[in-house]
Short mmCIF file of C-alpha atoms in Angstrom, two decimals:
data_model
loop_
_atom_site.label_atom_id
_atom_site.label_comp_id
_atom_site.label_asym_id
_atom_site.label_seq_id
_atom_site.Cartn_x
_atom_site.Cartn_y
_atom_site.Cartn_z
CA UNK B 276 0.00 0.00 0.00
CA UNK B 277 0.95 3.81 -0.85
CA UNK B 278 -0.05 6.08 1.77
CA UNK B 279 0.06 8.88 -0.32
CA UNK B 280 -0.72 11.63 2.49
CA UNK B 281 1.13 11.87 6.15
CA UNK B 282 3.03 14.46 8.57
CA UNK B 283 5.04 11.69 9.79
CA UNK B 284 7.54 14.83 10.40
CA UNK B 285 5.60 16.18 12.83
CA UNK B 286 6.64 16.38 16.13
CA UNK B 287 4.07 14.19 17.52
CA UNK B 288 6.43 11.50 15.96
CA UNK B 289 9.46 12.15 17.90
CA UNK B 290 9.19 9.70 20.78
CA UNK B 291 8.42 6.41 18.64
CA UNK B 292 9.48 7.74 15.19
CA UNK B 293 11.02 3.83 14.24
CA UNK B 294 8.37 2.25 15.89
CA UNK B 295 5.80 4.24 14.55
CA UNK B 296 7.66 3.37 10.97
CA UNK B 297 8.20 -0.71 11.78
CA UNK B 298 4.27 -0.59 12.74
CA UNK B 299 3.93 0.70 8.95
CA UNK B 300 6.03 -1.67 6.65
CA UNK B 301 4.46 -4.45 8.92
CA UNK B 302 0.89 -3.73 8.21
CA UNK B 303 2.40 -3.28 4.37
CA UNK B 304 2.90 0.92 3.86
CA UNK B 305 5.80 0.53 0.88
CA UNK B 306 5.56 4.31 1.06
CA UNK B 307 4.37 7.00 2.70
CA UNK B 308 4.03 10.14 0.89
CA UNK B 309 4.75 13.78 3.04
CA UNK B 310 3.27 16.71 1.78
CA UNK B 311 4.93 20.24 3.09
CA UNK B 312 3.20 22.59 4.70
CA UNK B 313 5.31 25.65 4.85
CA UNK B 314 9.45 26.68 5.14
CA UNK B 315 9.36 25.60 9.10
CA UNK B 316 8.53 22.32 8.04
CA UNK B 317 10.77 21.65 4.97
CA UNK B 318 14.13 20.33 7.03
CA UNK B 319 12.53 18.02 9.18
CA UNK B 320 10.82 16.48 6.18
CA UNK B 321 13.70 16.30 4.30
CA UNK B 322 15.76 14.40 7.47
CA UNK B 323 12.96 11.92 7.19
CA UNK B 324 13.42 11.37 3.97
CA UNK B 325 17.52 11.00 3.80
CA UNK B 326 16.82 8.71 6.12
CA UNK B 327 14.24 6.27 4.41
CA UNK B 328 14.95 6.63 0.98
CA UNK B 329 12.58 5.40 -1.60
CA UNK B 330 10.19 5.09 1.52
CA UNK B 331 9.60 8.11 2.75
CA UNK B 332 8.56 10.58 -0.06
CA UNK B 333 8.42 14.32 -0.52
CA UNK B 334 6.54 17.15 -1.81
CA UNK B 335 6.70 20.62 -1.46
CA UNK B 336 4.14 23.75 -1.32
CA UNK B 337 2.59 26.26 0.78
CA UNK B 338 -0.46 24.83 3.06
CA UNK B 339 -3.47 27.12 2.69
CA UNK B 340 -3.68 27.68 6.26
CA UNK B 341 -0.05 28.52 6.34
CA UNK B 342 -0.92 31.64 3.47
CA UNK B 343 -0.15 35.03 5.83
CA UNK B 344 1.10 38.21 4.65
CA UNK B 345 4.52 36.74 4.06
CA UNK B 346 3.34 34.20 1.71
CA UNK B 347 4.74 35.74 -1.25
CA UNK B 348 8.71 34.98 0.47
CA UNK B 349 7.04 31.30 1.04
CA UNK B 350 6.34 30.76 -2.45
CA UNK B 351 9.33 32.07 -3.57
CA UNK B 352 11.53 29.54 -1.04
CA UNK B 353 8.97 26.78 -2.93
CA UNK B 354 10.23 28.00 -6.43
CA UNK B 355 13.27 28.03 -5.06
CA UNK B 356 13.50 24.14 -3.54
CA UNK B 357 11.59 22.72 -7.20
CA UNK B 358 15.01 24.53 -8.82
CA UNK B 359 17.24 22.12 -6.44
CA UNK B 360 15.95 18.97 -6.99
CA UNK B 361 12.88 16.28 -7.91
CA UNK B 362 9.91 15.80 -6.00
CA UNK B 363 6.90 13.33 -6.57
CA UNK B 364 4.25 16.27 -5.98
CA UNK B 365 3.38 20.14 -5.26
CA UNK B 366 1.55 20.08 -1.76
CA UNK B 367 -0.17 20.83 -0.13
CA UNK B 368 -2.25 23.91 -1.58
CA UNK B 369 -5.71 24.91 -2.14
CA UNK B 370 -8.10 26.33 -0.01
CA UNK B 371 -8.97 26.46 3.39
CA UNK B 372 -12.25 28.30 4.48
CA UNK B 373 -12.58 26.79 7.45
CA UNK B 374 -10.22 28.78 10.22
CA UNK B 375 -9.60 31.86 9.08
CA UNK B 376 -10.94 33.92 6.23
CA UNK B 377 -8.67 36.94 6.35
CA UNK B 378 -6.13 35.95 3.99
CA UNK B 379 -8.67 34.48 1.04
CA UNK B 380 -7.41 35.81 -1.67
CA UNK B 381 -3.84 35.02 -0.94
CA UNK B 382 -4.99 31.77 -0.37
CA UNK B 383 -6.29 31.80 -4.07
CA UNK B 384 -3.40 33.96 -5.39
CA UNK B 385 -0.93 31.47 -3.97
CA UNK B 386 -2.93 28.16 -5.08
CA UNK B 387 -2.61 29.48 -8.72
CA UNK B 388 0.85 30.27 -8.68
CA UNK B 389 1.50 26.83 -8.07
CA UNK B 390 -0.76 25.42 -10.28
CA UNK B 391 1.56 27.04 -12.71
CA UNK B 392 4.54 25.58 -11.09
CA UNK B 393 2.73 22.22 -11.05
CA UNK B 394 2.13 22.94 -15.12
CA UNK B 395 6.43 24.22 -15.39
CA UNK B 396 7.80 21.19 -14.23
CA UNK B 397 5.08 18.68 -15.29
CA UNK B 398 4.14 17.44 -11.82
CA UNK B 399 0.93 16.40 -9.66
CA UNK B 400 -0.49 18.66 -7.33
CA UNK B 401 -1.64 17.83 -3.60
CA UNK B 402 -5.08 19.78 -2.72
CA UNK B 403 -6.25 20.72 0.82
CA UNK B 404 -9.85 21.81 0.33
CA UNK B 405 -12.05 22.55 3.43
CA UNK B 406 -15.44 23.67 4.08
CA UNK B 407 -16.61 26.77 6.34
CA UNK B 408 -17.56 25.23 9.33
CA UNK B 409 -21.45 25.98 8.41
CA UNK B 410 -20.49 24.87 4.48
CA UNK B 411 -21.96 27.81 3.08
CA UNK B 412 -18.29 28.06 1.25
CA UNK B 413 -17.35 25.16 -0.55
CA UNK B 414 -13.93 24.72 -0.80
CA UNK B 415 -13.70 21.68 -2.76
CA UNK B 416 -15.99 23.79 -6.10
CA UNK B 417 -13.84 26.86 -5.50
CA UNK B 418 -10.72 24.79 -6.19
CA UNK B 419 -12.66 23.39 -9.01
CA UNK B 420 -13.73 26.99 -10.56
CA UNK B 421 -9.87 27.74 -10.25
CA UNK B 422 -8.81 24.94 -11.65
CA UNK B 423 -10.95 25.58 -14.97
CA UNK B 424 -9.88 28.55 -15.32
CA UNK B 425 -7.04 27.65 -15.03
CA UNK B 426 -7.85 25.71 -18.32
CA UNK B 427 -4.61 23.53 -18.25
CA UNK B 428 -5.75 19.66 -19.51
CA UNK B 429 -3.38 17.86 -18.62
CA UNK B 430 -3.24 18.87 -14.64
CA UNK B 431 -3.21 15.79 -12.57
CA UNK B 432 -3.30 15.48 -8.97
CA UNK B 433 -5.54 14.35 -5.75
CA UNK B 434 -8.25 16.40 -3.29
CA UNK B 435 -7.05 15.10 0.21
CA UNK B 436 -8.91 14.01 2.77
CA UNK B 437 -12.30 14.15 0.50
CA UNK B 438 -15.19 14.62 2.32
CA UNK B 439 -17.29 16.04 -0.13
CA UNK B 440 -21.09 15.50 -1.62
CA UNK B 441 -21.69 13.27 -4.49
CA UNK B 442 -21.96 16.44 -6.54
CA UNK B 443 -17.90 17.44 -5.47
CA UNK B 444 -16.69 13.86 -6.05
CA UNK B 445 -18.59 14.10 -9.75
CA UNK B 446 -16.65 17.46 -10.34
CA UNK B 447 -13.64 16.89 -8.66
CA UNK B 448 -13.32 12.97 -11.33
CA UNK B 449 -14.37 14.83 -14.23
CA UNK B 450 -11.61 16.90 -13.83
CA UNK B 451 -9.44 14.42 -13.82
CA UNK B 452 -8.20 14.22 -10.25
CA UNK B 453 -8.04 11.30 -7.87
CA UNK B 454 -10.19 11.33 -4.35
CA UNK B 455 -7.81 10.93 -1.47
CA UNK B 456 -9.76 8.51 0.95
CA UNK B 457 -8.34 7.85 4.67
CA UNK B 458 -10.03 7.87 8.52
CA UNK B 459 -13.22 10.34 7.29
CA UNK B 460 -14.42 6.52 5.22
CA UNK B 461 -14.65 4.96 8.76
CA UNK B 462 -16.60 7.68 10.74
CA UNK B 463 -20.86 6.97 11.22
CA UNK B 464 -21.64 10.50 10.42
CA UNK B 465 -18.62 11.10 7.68
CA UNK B 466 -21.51 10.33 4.84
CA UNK B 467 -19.02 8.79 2.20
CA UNK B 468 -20.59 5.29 2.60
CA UNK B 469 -23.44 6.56 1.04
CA UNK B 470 -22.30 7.13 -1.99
CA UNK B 471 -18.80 6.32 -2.66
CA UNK B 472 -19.34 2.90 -3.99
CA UNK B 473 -20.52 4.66 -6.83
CA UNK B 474 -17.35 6.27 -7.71
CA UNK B 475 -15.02 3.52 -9.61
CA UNK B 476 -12.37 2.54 -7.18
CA UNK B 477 -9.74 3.52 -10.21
CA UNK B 478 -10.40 7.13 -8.41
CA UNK B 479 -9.42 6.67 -5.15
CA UNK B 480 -6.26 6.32 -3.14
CA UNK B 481 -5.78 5.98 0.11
CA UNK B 482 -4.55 8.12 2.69
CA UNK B 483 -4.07 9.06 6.55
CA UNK B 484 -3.29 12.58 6.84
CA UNK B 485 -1.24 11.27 10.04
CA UNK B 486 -1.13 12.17 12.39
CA UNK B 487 -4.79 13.56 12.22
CA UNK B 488 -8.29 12.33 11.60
CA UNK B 489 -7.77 8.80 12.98
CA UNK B 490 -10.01 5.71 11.59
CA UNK B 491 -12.82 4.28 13.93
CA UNK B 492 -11.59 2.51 16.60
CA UNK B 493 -8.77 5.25 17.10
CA UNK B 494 -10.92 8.66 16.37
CA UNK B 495 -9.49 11.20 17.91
CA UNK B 496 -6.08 9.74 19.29
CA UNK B 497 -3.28 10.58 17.02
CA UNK B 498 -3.13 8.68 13.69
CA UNK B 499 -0.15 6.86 11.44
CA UNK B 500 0.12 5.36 8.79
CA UNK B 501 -0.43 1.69 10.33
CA UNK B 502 -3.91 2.31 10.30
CA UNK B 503 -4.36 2.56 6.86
CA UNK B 504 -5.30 -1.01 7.19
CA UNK B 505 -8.38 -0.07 8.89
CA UNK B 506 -9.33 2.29 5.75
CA UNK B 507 -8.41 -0.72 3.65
CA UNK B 508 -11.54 -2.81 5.68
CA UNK B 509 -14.04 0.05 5.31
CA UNK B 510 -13.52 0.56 1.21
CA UNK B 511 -13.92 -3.66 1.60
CA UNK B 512 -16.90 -3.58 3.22
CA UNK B 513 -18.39 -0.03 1.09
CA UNK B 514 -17.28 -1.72 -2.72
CA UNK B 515 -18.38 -5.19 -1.78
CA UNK B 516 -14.97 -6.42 -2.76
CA UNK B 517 -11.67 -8.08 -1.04
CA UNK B 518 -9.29 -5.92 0.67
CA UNK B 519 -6.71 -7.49 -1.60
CA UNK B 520 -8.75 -5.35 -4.38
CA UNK B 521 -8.71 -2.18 -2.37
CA UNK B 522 -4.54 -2.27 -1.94
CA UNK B 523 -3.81 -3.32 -5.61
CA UNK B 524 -6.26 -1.01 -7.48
CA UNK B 525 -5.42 2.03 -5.21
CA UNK B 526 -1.62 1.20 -4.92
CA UNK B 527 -1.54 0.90 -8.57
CA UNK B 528 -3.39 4.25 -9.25
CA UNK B 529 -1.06 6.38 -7.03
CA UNK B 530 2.59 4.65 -9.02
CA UNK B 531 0.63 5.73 -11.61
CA UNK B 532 0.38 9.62 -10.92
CA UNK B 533 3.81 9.82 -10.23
CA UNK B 534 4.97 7.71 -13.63
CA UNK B 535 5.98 4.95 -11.22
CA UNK B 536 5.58 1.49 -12.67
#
């Protein structure tokens, strides 16, 4: 399995950082994919990754929430890292309407730019999308409307952590992108049993935004990638199929967006 969205940087990691990695290639993570969030977080991603080469995987971008008045010298130090060397992905960016609304149109402003630095080095883009907290401003079709006019075809990427309507899953695959599925599958009131079945599984990969939004049994402890398993049983039990599906089609999907084979 690819999970293809986790902090595992983040300081929450410190005390059982091995452990927490052991518990991952034993419940069968062959990678784990860490998007950036902002220039504080950039070294201790990179250490990570030094360390577990061809395991532990990097992007780089400015995080929505992390868009402040300086986020012009942030997206510059982005530029700046894609002129050094490869990465698998720009993330995460996008939109976040959910904390703060002060900074909006930076947000937008800086989610654009790097849609064009996803389009100048021919790479997949990572996208954060949240919801006010009384949804009466959807993220997710905001991306979307940005992303059209952005009007380039061949953009590829995934919406992480979906936990959109039908409607937002229908937009979100007919533009092309992937649905990033982790701990949000397994929650009773997280709604995407209800309809996710109908999406083809060739649209989803899987995910644990570690070390946040936990699966069911562990909601609201601190997540890792281990648990992906638990997503694994939930798309199982939602697609009618054998777990052994879920891991191949999904794992297969992400190598894919990267040009792995």
């Amino acid at each position: 399995m690819i999970d293809t969205h986790a902090h595992i940087y983040d300081e929450q990691f410190d005390a059982d950082k091995y452990d927490m990695l052991e518990r991952a290639r034993q419940a069968g993570i062959e990678q784990i994919w860490m998007p950036n969030c902002d220039s504080e977080t950039i070294s201790r991603m990179y250490a990570l990754e030094r360390e577990f080469p061809g395991r532990c995987l990097a992007m780089i971008g400015l995080h929505p929430v992390y868009v402040n008045e300086r986020y012009e010298e942030e997206l510059k130090r982005v530029e700046e890292e894609l002129e050094k060397r490869k990465f698998i992905m720009i993330g995460e960016i996008g939109l976040d309407f959910y904390w703060d609304l002060a900074f909006t149109p930076q947000q937008e402003t800086a989610f654009v730019k790097q849609l064009e630095l996803a389009r100048a080095y021919d790479l997949p883009v990572c996208i954060h999308s949240r919801n006010s907290k009384d949804n009466s401003l959807n993220a997710i079709q905001r991306c979307c409307d940005l992303i059209e006019d952005f009007g380039w075809n061949d953009l590829r990427g995934i919406f992480h952590c979906f936990s959109g309507t039908p409607a937002d899953a229908e937009r979100v695959t007919g533009l092309h992108f992937l649905l990033g599925i982790g701990g949000v599958a397994t929650f009773k009131n997280g709604g995407l049993d209800r309809f996710l079945a109908e999406i083809p599984l060739e649209k989803i990969v899987l995910e644990t935004d570690a070390p946040y939004l936990a699966p069911v049994p562990h909601r609201g402890k601190r997540n890792e990638p281990a648990y992906l398993e638990l997503v694994v049983d939930k798309l199982s039990e939602i697609y009618a199929t054998d777990p052994a599906r879920i891991r191949d089609v999904t794992t297969r999907t992400a190598r894919s967006l990267i040009h792995e084979s």
